[in-house]
Amino acid sequence: MSTPTTSTTLLDGVEPAPRAQAPAKTPRQPSSRAGSSLARQLVLALLCGGYAIGAAIGWGSHELAVIMGDFGLTAAAATASVSCFLYARTRRVRFRPAWLLFALSSAMAALGNLVWGWYEVVLDRPVPSPSYADLFFLCFAPPAIVGLLVLAARPVTKAGWVCLALDAWLIAGSLLTLSWSLALAQAAQFEGPSVAHAALSLAYPLLDIALVSMVLVLHFRRSPVNRRAVNTAVGALALTVMCDALFTSPLLHNNYRSGQLLDAGWFAGSLLLAYAPWAASRQHGAAADEGHTRVVHEHVPGQRPGGHPHAAAHTAANPSAQTASPSSPQTPPQGGDHSRYPATRPITGSLAALTPYLAAAVCTLGILYNVLNGHSVDRVVLLTGGAVVLALVVRQGIMLLDNITLTQELAQKENHFRSLVQGSSDVIMIAAPSGVLRYVSPAAAGVYGRPAEALVGTELADLIHPEDLGCVVHEVRRFLAASPPDEPTTRIECRFRSGDGGWLNVESTVNRHHGGLIFNSRDVTERVRLQAQLQHNAEHDPLTDLPNRALFTRRVQQALSGRRSSDRGTALRNTAVLFIDLDGFKAVNDTIGHQAGDELLVQAARRLHDAVRQGDTAARLGGDEFAALIVGDTTRDRAARERHILELADRLRITLSEPYLIDGNEVRVAASIGVAFAEPGLGAGELLRNADLAMYRAKAGGKGRVELYKPQMQQDVVRKTELATRLRAALHDGEFALLHQPVVRLEDGRISSVSAQARWRSSQGVLFTPAEFLRVAEDSDKTAELGRWILEEAVEQAADRAGSGLTVPVAVRIGARRLLDRSMPLGSVEALLTRHGLPSGSLVVELADLDPKVSLEELERRLGALRRLGVRIALDGFGSGYGALTALRRLPVDVLKLDRSLVEGVVESARLHKITSGLLRIACDLGLQSVAEGVDLPEQVVALRAMGCTHGQGMAFSGPLDEYRLRRGLATGRYPVPHGPAEPAFAGGAPGVYTSGVVAGGVTAVLGSGSALRSHTETPVPPT
């Protein structure tokens, strides 16, 4: 949308939409209804025209003319009666009593014509006067008069009822005066055959005058509901009254014969009344449904019911403006439809206002008629004229008092409304159709910092921010083009110029006002700032103020999908995500506190933010995990782009690994970074996952490294997940087997204990070594279940061997965390030993996987309780890992088990030889049994024994054995051990290798009893 220039006014070129009633939804099609109404009108016109033509030519014969003049009128009146009655019986009819009264009136006319025809057609004699026909004809007017009163808009006050009665009398009195002067005075003189005949001569015109008076009153006071039906009914009664007046006139009364042209008027009046209730147009749906329309009006405080919706606002804006009298017909009736019937009807209002004076003028004409003809003024004319004048004076007095009261109320409401506007904290502005401000409330000084007088006369477009002006103009034009009942108000939010030259966020409620607009505005700057702050907080990390995971993911998605089609492929492939993890951050929290850790994260975030480009995004995903989005460019050389990104990642790694100064101390952490490039069809979540996998590969490769994602990483994760899933089922399907590797005393080769080791042969025949499935088990929720199975199976098999006379302790490796887990309480071990009857001292727990998070106090209590049960404790992996010496100092340990990393190079490395020797000396000084793990070569046996190691475990003696081979080895009781000199030859010959003295026969005996030399982690499950 283009922004209008400052010379363009806010409402330039906008035409207010006409006030049209919006079509309501209705089950039937409007076109079919319109067609049906037109067909009924054509039938009505043909019937009336045919009857008029027949009456004009005398129907061809006297007999037919009499029949059509009597029974034709009877049929028409009966049709009107039945039609109004049936319509009154339908549902959802608002003025049911009026239509029932019209049905009764038409029934009286039908009976009168029927009696008239009985005399003229059946009896073939003149109708007597008076007769029953006159009785029925006289009963025609009263129900019609009452029905018209029902249709009229009912006054809401007593004064209104009095004025209605006075208006009716003014019309009736004036007509009576004129009629009396012209004809009724002669008819009132008793010259007829009887008094009844004279009374009838007066009754007919008097009832016609009353009916005409009600027709005229109803014309100005009719209800707006179902206007077409009411107009048709009024027209039908007016036509009937006109024909009655012609019939009672001396000119036609003595020459009337049935079937003449005058009967066509009565016939048409009856058919019009029959058509009247069905004359409402259905094309507007519910708008014409007998007054059941819901009309939505705009509510303005201080507005009188039925008043113009903008009158109060106009009064508030212009306190000196004059207001029309509330009694004026210009105001639509209460509950009327403002959209279909405008509030201003000048012609109707003028005629209604002139009604009393017209009545007085008619009375004056009646009196002048008698005077000019030389007749004396009749007393009836004088009394009637005086009564009309008196009624006129009374009516005007009532209206004067009512106007004084309403003027006082209006002034009071204007003062109240003015005080509300001036005291309101909202700014009320009225803009002309040209966009110029005509009125601004005093609140502008406090809200905008500018006095209201300074704003009046300025263009509204000059006060709105240029960036918001286009949207405001579009919304205003759309609002003015909409239908007022459908959209009475709208809301606009924009930036508004303040007195100090700044911009305020303003929210305005907009209403229509005489082609212009009323703005009810309030300052929402603080709310907008708060919303912006809340939005920022929702999308940024509260500690580092970097984008959080949600915002980073959204920006990655935008980078993947927001490229132009011309360069999207190249730029997409050059887009990269860096996933960063700070190695050693948890140790910072545990050693110097979480506050120092937070400060380290803040400094790391600042370094990361400064290291990326302006268009890139640095984010904190949570904890010590960060990420960076490097937006791609159109470089065609993918290898060069990869080198550039990897160089950037390496520089970032170096930057994040530099020392951090916290509280005067230098703190060091490393950074492991995984890099993943975008690919076509790859989503934001998948790209982040790839970078995360590369980061974990960097940590597994030694930490402090940069690793580029390769598809093999995802395959490894899938394989590990599948393996974990199969491991869960393997525990329940019995696919695990427990092997035991002998622990041999190095002095004489006797078997002192056996070490339990699990193997898994899957149902597909694949053998998984502990190095594979134990790593999966540690990352799965089946760790505790697998540990329980190994312990229970080892104790059960050891108890079974003890029952066979082969009592040898069994060693089970249990992690420190596992030992403190609630899933393995102290009572469970005691119950297990008691249930299987394992002798005391036959279970050795090899304590493994010590880390800083394990509580040594709790672990000490747990091991002490186990020792009281007769369980021996071995410290596994001694010489490697965390806190070995601390654990040795505090924990109740019986056996030290040297890590295999100390054993593998003890022959080749003099440095490692000294370290291992020192550790064994510590064990000897503490009186602890020592076990070397991974003793696979005879030279290692000789060296370890010379250093003081008491026991060994490895392929130099035996690999892991199944139960059958274990029992056979236990039956022998010992393994041959090599003997030789204790001094290794580190100089001369092959450095670091024992050069002589090893008994070859011992080695042959060992190897001859089993498989080829291999690591115990690769020993297959022997066949059963």
XYZ file of N, CA and C in Angstrom, residues 208 212 237-247 262 265-266:
48
model
N -68.422 8.154 7.983
C -67.376 8.334 6.971
C -66.389 9.401 7.392
N -62.527 8.825 7.810
C -61.550 9.640 7.101
C -60.581 10.283 8.077
N -59.426 1.395 2.538
C -60.462 2.050 3.332
C -60.747 3.456 2.808
N -59.689 4.156 2.357
C -59.923 5.492 1.794
C -60.788 5.423 0.533
N -60.546 4.430 -0.318
C -61.360 4.252 -1.525
C -62.800 3.926 -1.168
N -62.974 3.112 -0.142
C -64.331 2.765 0.295
C -65.063 3.989 0.835
N -64.363 4.793 1.654
C -64.985 5.996 2.210
C -65.339 6.986 1.104
N -64.488 7.119 0.100
C -64.780 8.032 -0.994
C -66.028 7.596 -1.750
N -66.156 6.306 -1.969
C -67.358 5.804 -2.638
C -68.600 6.014 -1.762
N -68.434 5.831 -0.435
C -69.569 6.089 0.454
C -69.983 7.553 0.394
N -68.986 8.444 0.364
C -69.307 9.873 0.291
C -70.039 10.200 -0.991
N -69.630 9.623 -2.100
C -70.316 9.851 -3.355
C -71.721 9.259 -3.326
N -71.855 8.121 -2.655
C -73.171 7.482 -2.602
C -74.161 8.320 -1.784
N -70.008 3.169 -9.728
C -69.661 3.403 -8.329
C -69.360 2.089 -7.619
N -65.710 1.004 -7.464
C -64.870 1.532 -6.391
C -64.956 0.682 -5.141
N -66.227 0.314 -4.763
C -66.354 -0.574 -3.588
C -65.683 -1.934 -3.829
